[in-house]
Coordinates of C-alpha atoms in Angstrom, one line a residue:
M8 CA 1.1 73.9 122.1
T9 CA -1.3 73.4 119.2
T10 CA -3.0 76.4 117.6
T11 CA -6.5 75.9 116.5
L12 CA -7.7 78.0 113.6
M13 CA -11.2 79.2 114.3
P14 CA -13.7 79.3 111.4
P15 CA -15.0 82.7 110.4
P16 CA -18.2 83.6 112.2
A17 CA -21.3 82.4 110.4
T18 CA -23.6 84.9 108.8
P19 CA -26.8 85.3 110.9
P20 CA -29.9 83.8 109.3
A21 CA -31.6 87.2 109.3
D22 CA -28.7 88.7 107.3
R23 CA -28.8 85.9 104.9
R24 CA -32.5 86.3 104.3
A25 CA -32.1 90.0 103.8
T26 CA -29.3 89.4 101.2
V27 CA -31.4 86.8 99.4
R28 CA -34.3 89.3 99.3
A29 CA -32.0 92.0 97.9
L30 CA -30.6 89.7 95.2
L31 CA -34.1 88.6 94.2
A32 CA -35.2 92.3 94.0
L33 CA -32.1 93.0 91.8
V34 CA -32.9 90.1 89.5
T35 CA -36.6 91.1 89.2
A36 CA -35.6 94.8 88.6
W37 CA -33.1 93.8 85.9
A38 CA -35.6 91.6 84.0
A39 CA -38.3 94.2 84.2
T40 CA -36.2 97.2 83.2
R41 CA -34.5 95.3 80.4
A42 CA -37.8 94.2 79.0
V43 CA -38.9 97.9 78.9
M44 CA -35.6 98.8 77.2
L45 CA -36.3 96.1 74.5
V46 CA -39.8 97.5 73.9
L47 CA -38.4 101.0 73.5
L48 CA -35.8 99.7 71.1
A49 CA -38.6 98.1 69.0
R50 CA -40.4 101.5 69.0
D51 CA -37.3 103.5 68.2
G52 CA -38.2 106.7 66.3
R53 CA -41.9 106.6 67.3
H54 CA -43.6 109.2 69.4
P55 CA -42.7 110.2 72.1
L56 CA -39.1 108.9 71.7
G57 CA -37.8 111.9 69.9
V58 CA -35.7 111.9 66.7
G59 CA -35.0 108.1 66.8
G60 CA -32.3 106.5 64.7
I61 CA -30.7 104.9 67.7
A62 CA -31.1 101.4 66.3
R63 CA -30.0 102.5 62.8
E64 CA -26.4 102.7 64.0
V65 CA -26.4 98.9 64.4
H66 CA -28.6 98.2 61.4
E67 CA -26.6 100.3 59.0
L68 CA -23.2 101.6 60.3
Y69 CA -22.1 98.6 62.4
F70 CA -23.4 96.1 59.9
H71 CA -21.5 98.0 57.1
W72 CA -18.3 97.7 59.1
F73 CA -19.1 94.1 59.8
G74 CA -19.0 93.5 56.0
V75 CA -15.7 95.3 55.7
L76 CA -14.2 93.4 58.6
T77 CA -15.3 90.0 57.2
E78 CA -13.2 90.8 54.1
G79 CA -10.0 90.9 56.2
G80 CA -9.5 94.6 56.7
F81 CA -10.5 97.6 58.9
P82 CA -12.4 100.5 57.3
L83 CA -9.9 102.7 55.3
D84 CA -10.5 106.4 54.6
D85 CA -13.8 106.2 56.5
P86 CA -14.2 109.3 58.6
L87 CA -16.7 107.5 60.9
W88 CA -14.2 104.7 61.9
Q89 CA -12.4 106.2 64.9
Y90 CA -11.9 103.1 67.1
P91 CA -8.9 101.1 68.1
P92 CA -8.4 97.7 66.4
A93 CA -10.0 95.5 69.0
A94 CA -13.3 97.1 68.2
G95 CA -13.2 94.9 65.1
P96 CA -13.8 91.6 67.0
V97 CA -16.5 93.2 69.0
L98 CA -18.4 94.2 65.8
L99 CA -17.8 90.7 64.4
S100 CA -19.1 88.9 67.5
P101 CA -22.8 88.9 66.6
A102 CA -22.0 86.4 63.9
L103 CA -21.2 83.9 66.7
L104 CA -24.9 83.5 67.6
P105 CA -26.5 81.2 65.1
G106 CA -30.1 81.7 64.0
L107 CA -30.1 85.5 64.8
S108 CA -29.8 88.4 62.5
Y109 CA -26.8 90.8 63.0
F110 CA -29.0 93.2 64.9
Q111 CA -30.6 90.6 67.1
G112 CA -27.2 89.1 67.9
F113 CA -25.8 92.5 68.7
V114 CA -28.6 93.3 71.1
A115 CA -28.3 89.8 72.7
L116 CA -24.6 90.3 73.4
A117 CA -25.2 93.8 74.8
L118 CA -27.8 92.2 77.2
L119 CA -25.3 89.5 78.1
A120 CA -22.6 92.0 78.9
D121 CA -25.1 94.1 80.9
A122 CA -26.1 91.0 82.9
A123 CA -22.4 90.1 83.5
V124 CA -21.8 93.5 85.0
A125 CA -24.8 93.1 87.3
V126 CA -23.8 89.7 88.4
A127 CA -20.2 90.8 89.0
L128 CA -21.3 93.8 91.1
A129 CA -23.7 91.7 93.1
G130 CA -21.1 89.1 93.8
A131 CA -18.6 91.7 94.9
G132 CA -21.2 93.4 97.0
R133 CA -21.7 90.3 99.2
R134 CA -18.1 90.3 100.5
P135 CA -17.3 91.8 103.9
G136 CA -17.0 95.6 103.7
R137 CA -18.8 95.7 100.4
S138 CA -22.3 96.8 99.4
L139 CA -25.0 95.8 97.0
A140 CA -25.5 99.5 96.3
G141 CA -23.3 99.3 93.2
A142 CA -25.3 96.5 91.7
A143 CA -28.5 98.5 92.4
L144 CA -27.1 101.6 90.8
W145 CA -26.2 99.7 87.6
V146 CA -29.5 97.8 87.4
G147 CA -31.6 101.0 88.1
G148 CA -29.3 103.5 86.4
L149 CA -28.7 102.0 83.0
P150 CA -32.4 102.2 82.0
L151 CA -32.3 106.0 82.5
L152 CA -30.5 106.1 79.1
L153 CA -33.6 104.3 77.6
H154 CA -32.6 101.9 74.8
I155 CA -29.3 103.6 73.9
P156 CA -27.2 101.0 75.8
L157 CA -28.7 98.1 73.7
A158 CA -27.7 99.8 70.4
R159 CA -24.1 100.7 71.2
Y160 CA -21.1 98.5 72.2
D161 CA -20.2 100.7 75.2
V162 CA -21.9 98.2 77.5
Q163 CA -19.4 95.5 76.4
V164 CA -16.5 97.9 76.9
T165 CA -17.8 99.0 80.3
A166 CA -18.0 95.3 81.3
L167 CA -14.3 94.9 80.7
A168 CA -13.4 97.9 82.8
V169 CA -15.8 96.9 85.6
L170 CA -14.4 93.4 85.7
A171 CA -10.8 94.7 85.6
L172 CA -11.5 96.9 88.7
L173 CA -13.1 94.1 90.6
C174 CA -10.0 92.0 89.9
V175 CA -7.4 94.5 91.0
A176 CA -7.1 93.5 94.7
R177 CA -7.1 89.7 94.3
R178 CA -6.0 89.1 90.7
P179 CA -4.0 92.1 89.5
R180 CA -2.7 90.3 86.4
A181 CA -6.2 89.4 85.3
A182 CA -7.1 93.1 85.9
G183 CA -4.3 94.2 83.6
V184 CA -5.4 91.8 80.9
L185 CA -9.0 93.0 81.0
A186 CA -8.0 96.7 81.1
A187 CA -5.8 96.1 78.1
L188 CA -8.6 94.4 76.1
G189 CA -10.9 97.3 77.0
A190 CA -8.3 99.9 76.0
L191 CA -7.8 98.3 72.6
V192 CA -11.6 98.6 72.0
K193 CA -12.2 102.2 73.3
V194 CA -9.0 103.4 75.0
W195 CA -10.6 104.7 78.3
P196 CA -10.6 101.4 80.2
A197 CA -6.8 101.8 80.5
L198 CA -7.7 104.3 83.2
A199 CA -8.9 101.4 85.4
L200 CA -5.3 100.9 86.3
L201 CA -4.6 104.5 87.3
G202 CA -5.3 103.9 91.0
T203 CA -3.6 100.5 91.6
P204 CA -1.6 100.5 94.9
R205 CA 2.1 101.1 94.4
G206 CA 4.3 98.1 94.5
R207 CA 3.5 94.5 93.6
T208 CA -0.1 95.2 92.5
T209 CA 0.9 98.0 90.1
R210 CA 3.8 96.1 88.7
A211 CA 1.8 92.9 88.1
S212 CA -1.3 94.7 86.6
W213 CA 0.6 97.1 84.4
A214 CA 3.0 94.5 83.1
A215 CA 0.1 92.2 82.3
A216 CA -1.7 95.0 80.6
L217 CA 1.3 95.8 78.4
A218 CA 1.9 92.1 77.5
A219 CA -1.8 91.5 76.7
A220 CA -2.0 94.7 74.6
A221 CA 1.1 93.7 72.6
A222 CA 0.0 90.2 72.1
L223 CA -3.5 91.2 70.9
L224 CA -2.1 93.9 68.6
L225 CA 0.2 91.3 67.0
V226 CA -2.8 89.0 66.4
L227 CA -4.9 91.8 65.0
V228 CA -2.1 93.1 62.7
A229 CA -1.6 89.5 61.4
A230 CA -5.3 88.9 60.9
F231 CA -6.5 92.3 59.4
E232 CA -5.2 95.0 57.1
H233 CA -5.1 98.6 58.1
P234 CA -5.5 98.1 61.9
F235 CA -4.4 101.6 62.6
A236 CA -6.6 103.4 60.1
F237 CA -8.6 104.9 62.9
L238 CA -5.7 107.2 63.8
R239 CA -6.2 109.2 60.6
Q240 CA -9.7 110.3 61.7
Q241 CA -9.0 111.6 65.2
G242 CA -7.4 115.0 64.4
G243 CA -10.3 116.3 62.4
R244 CA -12.9 116.1 65.1
G245 CA -14.6 119.4 65.9
V246 CA -16.8 120.5 68.8
Q247 CA -19.9 118.3 69.3
I248 CA -23.0 120.1 70.2
E249 CA -23.5 118.1 73.4
S250 CA -20.0 118.8 74.8
L251 CA -19.1 121.4 77.4
G252 CA -17.7 123.7 74.7
G253 CA -20.7 123.0 72.5
T254 CA -23.0 124.3 75.3
A255 CA -21.0 127.6 75.3
L256 CA -21.3 127.8 71.5
A257 CA -25.0 127.2 71.8
F258 CA -25.4 130.2 74.0
A259 CA -23.3 132.2 71.6
R260 CA -25.7 131.1 68.8
L261 CA -28.7 132.2 70.8
A262 CA -26.9 135.6 71.2
G263 CA -26.9 135.9 67.4
Q264 CA -23.4 134.6 66.5
P265 CA -23.4 133.0 63.0
L266 CA -22.8 129.4 64.2
H267 CA -24.2 126.4 62.4
V268 CA -24.6 122.7 63.1
E269 CA -23.4 120.1 60.6
Y270 CA -23.0 116.3 60.7
R271 CA -19.3 115.6 60.7
F272 CA -17.3 112.6 61.9
G273 CA -20.4 110.7 63.1
A274 CA -21.7 113.6 65.3
M275 CA -23.5 116.9 65.1
E276 CA -20.8 119.6 65.3
F277 CA -20.6 123.3 65.4
T278 CA -19.0 125.3 62.5
G279 CA -18.4 129.0 62.4
P280 CA -16.5 131.6 64.6
Y281 CA -15.0 130.6 67.9
V282 CA -15.2 126.9 67.2
T283 CA -11.5 126.4 66.7
A284 CA -10.7 128.4 69.9
V285 CA -13.2 126.3 71.9
A286 CA -11.7 123.1 70.4
H287 CA -8.2 124.2 71.5
A288 CA -9.5 125.2 74.9
S289 CA -11.0 121.7 75.3
L290 CA -7.7 120.1 74.4
L291 CA -5.8 122.3 76.8
A292 CA -8.3 121.4 79.6
T293 CA -7.7 117.7 78.8
V294 CA -4.0 118.1 79.1
L295 CA -4.4 120.0 82.4
G296 CA -6.7 117.3 83.7
G297 CA -4.2 114.6 82.8
A298 CA -1.5 116.5 84.6
A299 CA -3.7 116.8 87.7
L300 CA -4.3 113.1 87.7
L301 CA -0.5 112.4 87.4
L302 CA 0.0 114.8 90.3
W303 CA -2.5 112.8 92.3
R304 CA -0.7 109.6 91.5
V305 CA 2.6 111.0 92.7
R306 CA 1.2 112.6 95.9
A307 CA -1.1 109.7 97.0
R308 CA 0.0 108.2 100.2
R309 CA -3.0 106.1 101.4
W310 CA -4.9 103.4 99.7
T311 CA -8.2 101.7 100.6
E312 CA -9.8 98.9 98.7
A313 CA -11.9 101.6 97.0
T314 CA -9.1 103.8 95.8
P315 CA -8.6 102.1 92.4
F316 CA -12.4 102.4 91.9
D317 CA -12.5 106.0 92.9
A318 CA -9.5 107.0 90.8
A319 CA -10.9 105.3 87.7
L320 CA -14.2 107.2 88.0
C321 CA -12.4 110.5 88.7
A322 CA -10.1 110.0 85.7
V323 CA -12.9 109.1 83.2
L324 CA -15.0 112.0 84.5
V325 CA -12.1 114.4 83.9
F326 CA -11.4 113.2 80.3
T327 CA -15.1 113.0 79.5
V328 CA -16.0 116.5 80.7
T329 CA -13.0 118.1 79.0
S330 CA -13.5 116.3 75.7
R331 CA -14.7 117.9 72.5
V332 CA -17.3 115.2 72.3
I333 CA -19.7 114.0 75.0
S334 CA -21.9 111.4 73.4
P335 CA -24.9 110.0 75.3
Q336 CA -23.3 106.5 75.5
Y337 CA -20.4 108.0 77.5
L338 CA -22.8 108.0 80.5
I339 CA -22.7 104.2 80.3
W340 CA -19.1 104.3 81.2
L341 CA -19.6 106.6 84.1
L342 CA -22.6 104.6 85.4
G343 CA -20.5 101.5 85.4
L344 CA -17.6 103.1 87.2
A345 CA -19.9 104.8 89.7
A346 CA -21.5 101.4 90.4
V347 CA -18.1 99.8 91.1
C348 CA -17.3 102.7 93.6
L349 CA -20.6 102.1 95.4
S350 CA -19.8 98.4 95.7
S351 CA -17.3 99.4 98.4
R352 CA -18.3 101.0 101.7
A353 CA -14.9 102.8 101.7
T354 CA -15.6 104.8 98.6
S355 CA -15.2 108.6 98.5
Q356 CA -17.4 108.9 95.4
R357 CA -21.0 108.8 96.7
P358 CA -21.7 112.4 95.8
A359 CA -20.2 112.0 92.3
A360 CA -22.1 108.8 91.7
A361 CA -25.4 110.5 92.6
L362 CA -24.6 113.4 90.2
V363 CA -23.6 110.9 87.4
T364 CA -26.9 109.2 87.8
A365 CA -28.8 112.5 87.6
A366 CA -26.7 113.5 84.5
A367 CA -27.8 110.2 82.8
A368 CA -31.4 111.0 83.3
V369 CA -30.9 114.6 81.9
T370 CA -28.9 113.2 79.0
T371 CA -31.9 111.3 77.8
L372 CA -33.8 114.5 77.6
G373 CA -31.1 115.9 75.4
Y374 CA -31.0 112.8 73.2
P375 CA -33.2 111.4 71.9
L376 CA -36.3 113.2 73.4
L377 CA -35.4 116.8 72.7
Y378 CA -32.6 116.4 70.2
E379 CA -34.3 118.6 67.6
D380 CA -34.2 121.4 70.1
V381 CA -30.6 120.6 70.9
M382 CA -29.6 120.7 67.2
A383 CA -31.5 124.0 66.7
S384 CA -29.9 125.5 69.8
T385 CA -33.3 126.6 71.1
W386 CA -33.5 127.8 74.7
T387 CA -35.1 124.5 75.7
G388 CA -32.4 122.3 74.2
T389 CA -29.6 124.6 75.3
L390 CA -30.8 124.7 78.9
V391 CA -31.1 120.9 79.0
L392 CA -27.5 120.5 77.9
F393 CA -26.5 123.3 80.4
V394 CA -28.0 121.4 83.3
R395 CA -26.5 118.1 82.2
N396 CA -23.1 119.5 81.8
V397 CA -23.3 121.5 85.1
L398 CA -24.1 118.1 86.8
L399 CA -21.0 116.5 85.2
V400 CA -18.7 119.4 86.0
T401 CA -19.9 119.3 89.6
A402 CA -19.3 115.6 89.7
V403 CA -15.7 116.1 88.5
L404 CA -15.1 118.6 91.3
L405 CA -16.6 116.4 94.0
S406 CA -14.9 113.3 92.7
W407 CA -11.5 115.0 92.7
R408 CA -12.1 116.4 96.2
G409 CA -13.1 113.0 97.6
L410 CA -10.2 111.2 95.9
W411 CA -7.7 113.8 97.2
R412 CA -9.0 113.9 100.7
S413 CA -9.1 110.1 101.1
T414 CA -5.6 109.5 99.7
V415 CA -3.5 112.7 100.0
S416 CA -4.9 115.1 102.5
A417 CA -3.3 115.2 106.0
H418 CA -6.8 114.7 107.5
P419 CA -8.7 112.0 105.5
P420 CA -12.5 111.7 106.0
R421 CA -13.5 110.1 109.2
G422 CA -13.8 106.4 108.9
T423 CA -11.3 106.0 106.1
P424 CA -9.3 102.8 106.6
L425 CA -5.6 103.7 106.1
R426 CA -3.0 101.8 104.3
T427 CA 0.4 103.1 103.3
A428 CA 1.3 103.1 99.6
T429 CA 4.3 100.9 100.1
P430 CA 3.9 97.5 101.8
T431 CA 5.7 97.4 105.2
K432 CA 6.9 93.8 104.7
P433 CA 7.8 92.3 101.3
R434 CA 6.6 88.7 100.7

């Protein structure tokens, strides 16, 4: 008897037309919003864009580091250099674009990485069981941060994490390599592998990540001097005014405590009474958050296609909210991970993704629009930070609740496709 394999059912013409219209809308929205972001970047520092100086980081700081790196070494004894060694090639990359200044090349590469994320999310969203909502969130959510994404290299880092997550199911080794590259630029993309299903996928992705990280480190150690100089600058960080602890100190300052704001380690930080205690409390919260994530990993029993996405967003939310520093560009990471979650209809992170998007909009109020109020700890500036950080804390709680219920709870949310942690039949 001959078995005939039936071809998959064709997509109805109406559905194809709807998909094409949605993709055209995404392309149009991306082009329009990025044009506005470029205009805002050109007007950086002018009314009504607040304190400005966003572009200066590329013009001055990144370009200074570019000069140091071209001489064959990483910045040494520079308190502002706090990044792993793979950040070096990222900062050197604008030189690859001939005919452009360093600033123009940097912005062009940021836009290229932004477009790569949008294209990857749109491609993933067209698969069965997926959604274009993730691409829509990225395209529409990133401009909420105004022109900040174009003058920081966090878009490039986020692109590596997003691509790693989208590769987990089909190409786990590629996912591991991408996560390792991202981790050697800004550490946090390593969390993209936290939620990989136990068994073959975890072994392949984690082994590839370790091998890629070791190989890249060897290349960087051979090519540059002082590749680990960044480690010297991490211990001295204080409490940034925009962090959760910083918000508490801002209220204390309003109550009359002798707290002051100073520029230290590349950020505006509090000095004075209670700062050390708040910094220690933040570190303790980070440790407890890490322990909670390890507990989830041990207790998880069910995986869906969205579980790696959901775990990555939850983990980065935990470490962001408990950090002594919450810079505006951190919201780029969260928007990217929230977008990956929404690319799957099985995600448990829709409420958290909505709160992250709202937090991005409020973040823009705090910096750059009302940053002078934030630095002075006025009621206006403090309340803006309070609202933003309440949104982020709530996002953490809802993210954790959704992740736990969908993977550990005896009664997962209705409609969750179940898959045991261990494959029932080895290949």
